[in-house]
Amino acid sequence: MRVYEKVRAYIDEQGLKQKTVAEKAGISNVTFNAIMNGKRTLYADDLKAICIALQVSPELFIEVNSIS
């Protein structure tokens, strides 16, 4: 599952509206919808803003593998 799909699923599971999350993240609705539909790249800065809006860690959506 891609990162934007995980974010979208989380938003849906929490019963939030994408418009509300976009506003809190400071991202336009058009851009946010394009990201959530896989039509625009989800950049690190956007993910950070979305995570701040959702009050979650980016690690919730990104697999971090430890290096041994």
Short mmCIF file of N, CA and C in Angstrom, two decimals:
data_model
loop_
_atom_site.label_atom_id
_atom_site.label_comp_id
_atom_site.label_asym_id
_atom_site.label_seq_id
_atom_site.Cartn_x
_atom_site.Cartn_y
_atom_site.Cartn_z
N MET A 1 0.85 -1.18 0.00
CA MET A 1 0.00 0.00 0.00
C MET A 1 0.90 1.24 0.00
N ARG A 2 0.59 2.17 -0.85
CA ARG A 2 1.37 3.40 -0.96
C ARG A 2 1.05 4.33 0.21
N VAL A 3 1.96 5.26 0.47
CA VAL A 3 1.82 6.17 1.60
C VAL A 3 0.51 6.94 1.52
N TYR A 4 0.19 7.50 0.35
CA TYR A 4 -1.04 8.29 0.25
C TYR A 4 -2.27 7.43 0.51
N GLU A 5 -2.20 6.14 0.15
CA GLU A 5 -3.32 5.23 0.41
C GLU A 5 -3.48 4.98 1.91
N LYS A 6 -2.35 4.89 2.61
CA LYS A 6 -2.40 4.71 4.06
C LYS A 6 -2.98 5.95 4.73
N VAL A 7 -2.58 7.13 4.25
CA VAL A 7 -3.10 8.38 4.81
C VAL A 7 -4.61 8.45 4.55
N ARG A 8 -5.03 8.17 3.34
CA ARG A 8 -6.45 8.21 3.00
C ARG A 8 -7.25 7.23 3.85
N ALA A 9 -6.72 6.02 4.02
CA ALA A 9 -7.41 5.01 4.84
C ALA A 9 -7.53 5.48 6.29
N TYR A 10 -6.46 6.08 6.80
CA TYR A 10 -6.49 6.58 8.19
C TYR A 10 -7.55 7.66 8.35
N ILE A 11 -7.59 8.59 7.41
CA ILE A 11 -8.59 9.67 7.44
C ILE A 11 -10.00 9.08 7.44
N ASP A 12 -10.22 8.10 6.59
CA ASP A 12 -11.53 7.45 6.50
C ASP A 12 -11.87 6.72 7.80
N GLU A 13 -10.89 5.98 8.34
CA GLU A 13 -11.10 5.22 9.57
C GLU A 13 -11.45 6.13 10.75
N GLN A 14 -10.87 7.33 10.75
CA GLN A 14 -11.11 8.27 11.84
C GLN A 14 -12.41 9.06 11.65
N GLY A 15 -13.05 8.86 10.50
CA GLY A 15 -14.30 9.56 10.22
C GLY A 15 -14.11 11.04 9.94
N LEU A 16 -12.92 11.38 9.45
CA LEU A 16 -12.61 12.79 9.15
C LEU A 16 -12.95 13.12 7.70
N LYS A 17 -13.13 14.38 7.44
CA LYS A 17 -13.35 14.84 6.07
C LYS A 17 -12.02 15.31 5.50
N GLN A 18 -11.76 14.93 4.26
CA GLN A 18 -10.50 15.34 3.63
C GLN A 18 -10.38 16.86 3.58
N LYS A 19 -11.49 17.54 3.38
CA LYS A 19 -11.47 19.00 3.32
C LYS A 19 -10.97 19.59 4.63
N THR A 20 -11.40 19.04 5.74
CA THR A 20 -10.98 19.51 7.06
C THR A 20 -9.49 19.29 7.26
N VAL A 21 -9.01 18.11 6.90
CA VAL A 21 -7.58 17.80 7.05
C VAL A 21 -6.76 18.71 6.15
N ALA A 22 -7.21 18.93 4.93
CA ALA A 22 -6.50 19.81 4.00
C ALA A 22 -6.38 21.22 4.58
N GLU A 23 -7.47 21.74 5.12
CA GLU A 23 -7.46 23.08 5.70
C GLU A 23 -6.49 23.17 6.86
N LYS A 24 -6.52 22.17 7.76
CA LYS A 24 -5.62 22.16 8.92
C LYS A 24 -4.16 22.04 8.48
N ALA A 25 -3.94 21.34 7.37
CA ALA A 25 -2.57 21.13 6.87
C ALA A 25 -2.08 22.30 6.03
N GLY A 26 -2.99 23.21 5.69
CA GLY A 26 -2.59 24.35 4.85
C GLY A 26 -2.38 23.98 3.40
N ILE A 27 -3.09 22.95 2.96
CA ILE A 27 -3.00 22.48 1.58
C ILE A 27 -4.34 22.73 0.91
N SER A 28 -4.32 23.23 -0.31
CA SER A 28 -5.59 23.49 -0.99
C SER A 28 -6.35 22.19 -1.21
N ASN A 29 -7.67 22.30 -1.27
CA ASN A 29 -8.51 21.11 -1.48
C ASN A 29 -8.16 20.41 -2.79
N VAL A 30 -7.91 21.18 -3.83
CA VAL A 30 -7.58 20.59 -5.14
C VAL A 30 -6.29 19.78 -5.04
N THR A 31 -5.27 20.36 -4.43
CA THR A 31 -3.99 19.66 -4.28
C THR A 31 -4.14 18.45 -3.39
N PHE A 32 -4.85 18.60 -2.28
CA PHE A 32 -5.03 17.49 -1.34
C PHE A 32 -5.76 16.33 -2.01
N ASN A 33 -6.82 16.64 -2.75
CA ASN A 33 -7.57 15.59 -3.45
C ASN A 33 -6.70 14.89 -4.49
N ALA A 34 -5.86 15.66 -5.18
CA ALA A 34 -4.96 15.06 -6.18
C ALA A 34 -3.97 14.12 -5.50
N ILE A 35 -3.46 14.52 -4.34
CA ILE A 35 -2.54 13.66 -3.58
C ILE A 35 -3.26 12.38 -3.15
N MET A 36 -4.45 12.52 -2.59
CA MET A 36 -5.19 11.37 -2.07
C MET A 36 -5.68 10.43 -3.17
N ASN A 37 -5.73 10.91 -4.40
CA ASN A 37 -6.12 10.07 -5.54
C ASN A 37 -4.93 9.58 -6.35
N GLY A 38 -3.71 9.86 -5.86
CA GLY A 38 -2.51 9.38 -6.53
C GLY A 38 -2.17 10.12 -7.81
N LYS A 39 -2.77 11.29 -8.01
CA LYS A 39 -2.52 12.07 -9.22
C LYS A 39 -1.44 13.12 -9.03
N ARG A 40 -0.99 13.29 -7.79
CA ARG A 40 0.08 14.23 -7.47
C ARG A 40 0.97 13.55 -6.44
N THR A 41 2.25 13.79 -6.55
CA THR A 41 3.21 13.20 -5.62
C THR A 41 3.00 13.74 -4.22
N LEU A 42 3.05 12.86 -3.24
CA LEU A 42 3.00 13.25 -1.84
C LEU A 42 4.42 13.54 -1.39
N TYR A 43 4.78 14.81 -1.33
CA TYR A 43 6.12 15.22 -0.93
C TYR A 43 6.25 15.20 0.59
N ALA A 44 7.47 15.12 1.06
CA ALA A 44 7.74 15.05 2.50
C ALA A 44 7.12 16.23 3.25
N ASP A 45 7.22 17.43 2.69
CA ASP A 45 6.65 18.61 3.35
C ASP A 45 5.13 18.49 3.49
N ASP A 46 4.49 17.95 2.46
CA ASP A 46 3.04 17.76 2.52
C ASP A 46 2.68 16.71 3.57
N LEU A 47 3.43 15.62 3.60
CA LEU A 47 3.18 14.56 4.58
C LEU A 47 3.36 15.10 5.99
N LYS A 48 4.39 15.89 6.18
CA LYS A 48 4.64 16.49 7.50
C LYS A 48 3.45 17.36 7.92
N ALA A 49 2.97 18.20 7.02
CA ALA A 49 1.84 19.07 7.33
C ALA A 49 0.57 18.26 7.62
N ILE A 50 0.36 17.20 6.86
CA ILE A 50 -0.80 16.35 7.08
C ILE A 50 -0.70 15.65 8.43
N CYS A 51 0.47 15.17 8.78
CA CYS A 51 0.67 14.49 10.06
C CYS A 51 0.47 15.46 11.23
N ILE A 52 0.93 16.68 11.08
CA ILE A 52 0.70 17.68 12.12
C ILE A 52 -0.80 17.93 12.27
N ALA A 53 -1.49 18.04 11.15
CA ALA A 53 -2.94 18.27 11.18
C ALA A 53 -3.68 17.10 11.84
N LEU A 54 -3.19 15.88 11.60
CA LEU A 54 -3.81 14.69 12.17
C LEU A 54 -3.29 14.37 13.57
N GLN A 55 -2.23 15.05 13.97
CA GLN A 55 -1.58 14.83 15.26
C GLN A 55 -1.07 13.40 15.40
N VAL A 56 -0.39 12.95 14.34
CA VAL A 56 0.21 11.62 14.34
C VAL A 56 1.64 11.73 13.81
N SER A 57 2.42 10.70 14.06
CA SER A 57 3.78 10.63 13.56
C SER A 57 3.78 10.13 12.11
N PRO A 58 4.68 10.66 11.28
CA PRO A 58 4.79 10.17 9.91
C PRO A 58 5.09 8.67 9.86
N GLU A 59 5.71 8.15 10.91
CA GLU A 59 6.05 6.72 10.94
C GLU A 59 4.81 5.83 10.90
N LEU A 60 3.65 6.41 11.19
CA LEU A 60 2.40 5.67 11.08
C LEU A 60 2.14 5.25 9.63
N PHE A 61 2.63 6.04 8.70
CA PHE A 61 2.37 5.82 7.28
C PHE A 61 3.59 5.32 6.50
N ILE A 62 4.77 5.44 7.09
CA ILE A 62 6.01 5.08 6.40
C ILE A 62 6.67 3.92 7.14
N GLU A 63 7.04 2.91 6.39
CA GLU A 63 7.77 1.80 6.99
C GLU A 63 9.23 2.21 7.15
N VAL A 64 9.70 2.14 8.38
CA VAL A 64 11.08 2.48 8.66
C VAL A 64 11.81 1.19 9.03
N ASN A 65 12.73 0.78 8.17
CA ASN A 65 13.49 -0.44 8.41
C ASN A 65 14.80 -0.09 9.09
N SER A 66 15.14 -0.83 10.11
CA SER A 66 16.41 -0.59 10.78
C SER A 66 17.53 -1.22 9.98
N ILE A 67 18.69 -0.59 10.04
CA ILE A 67 19.86 -1.09 9.34
C ILE A 67 20.72 -1.84 10.35
N SER A 68 21.04 -3.08 10.05
CA SER A 68 21.83 -3.89 10.98
C SER A 68 23.27 -3.93 10.57
#
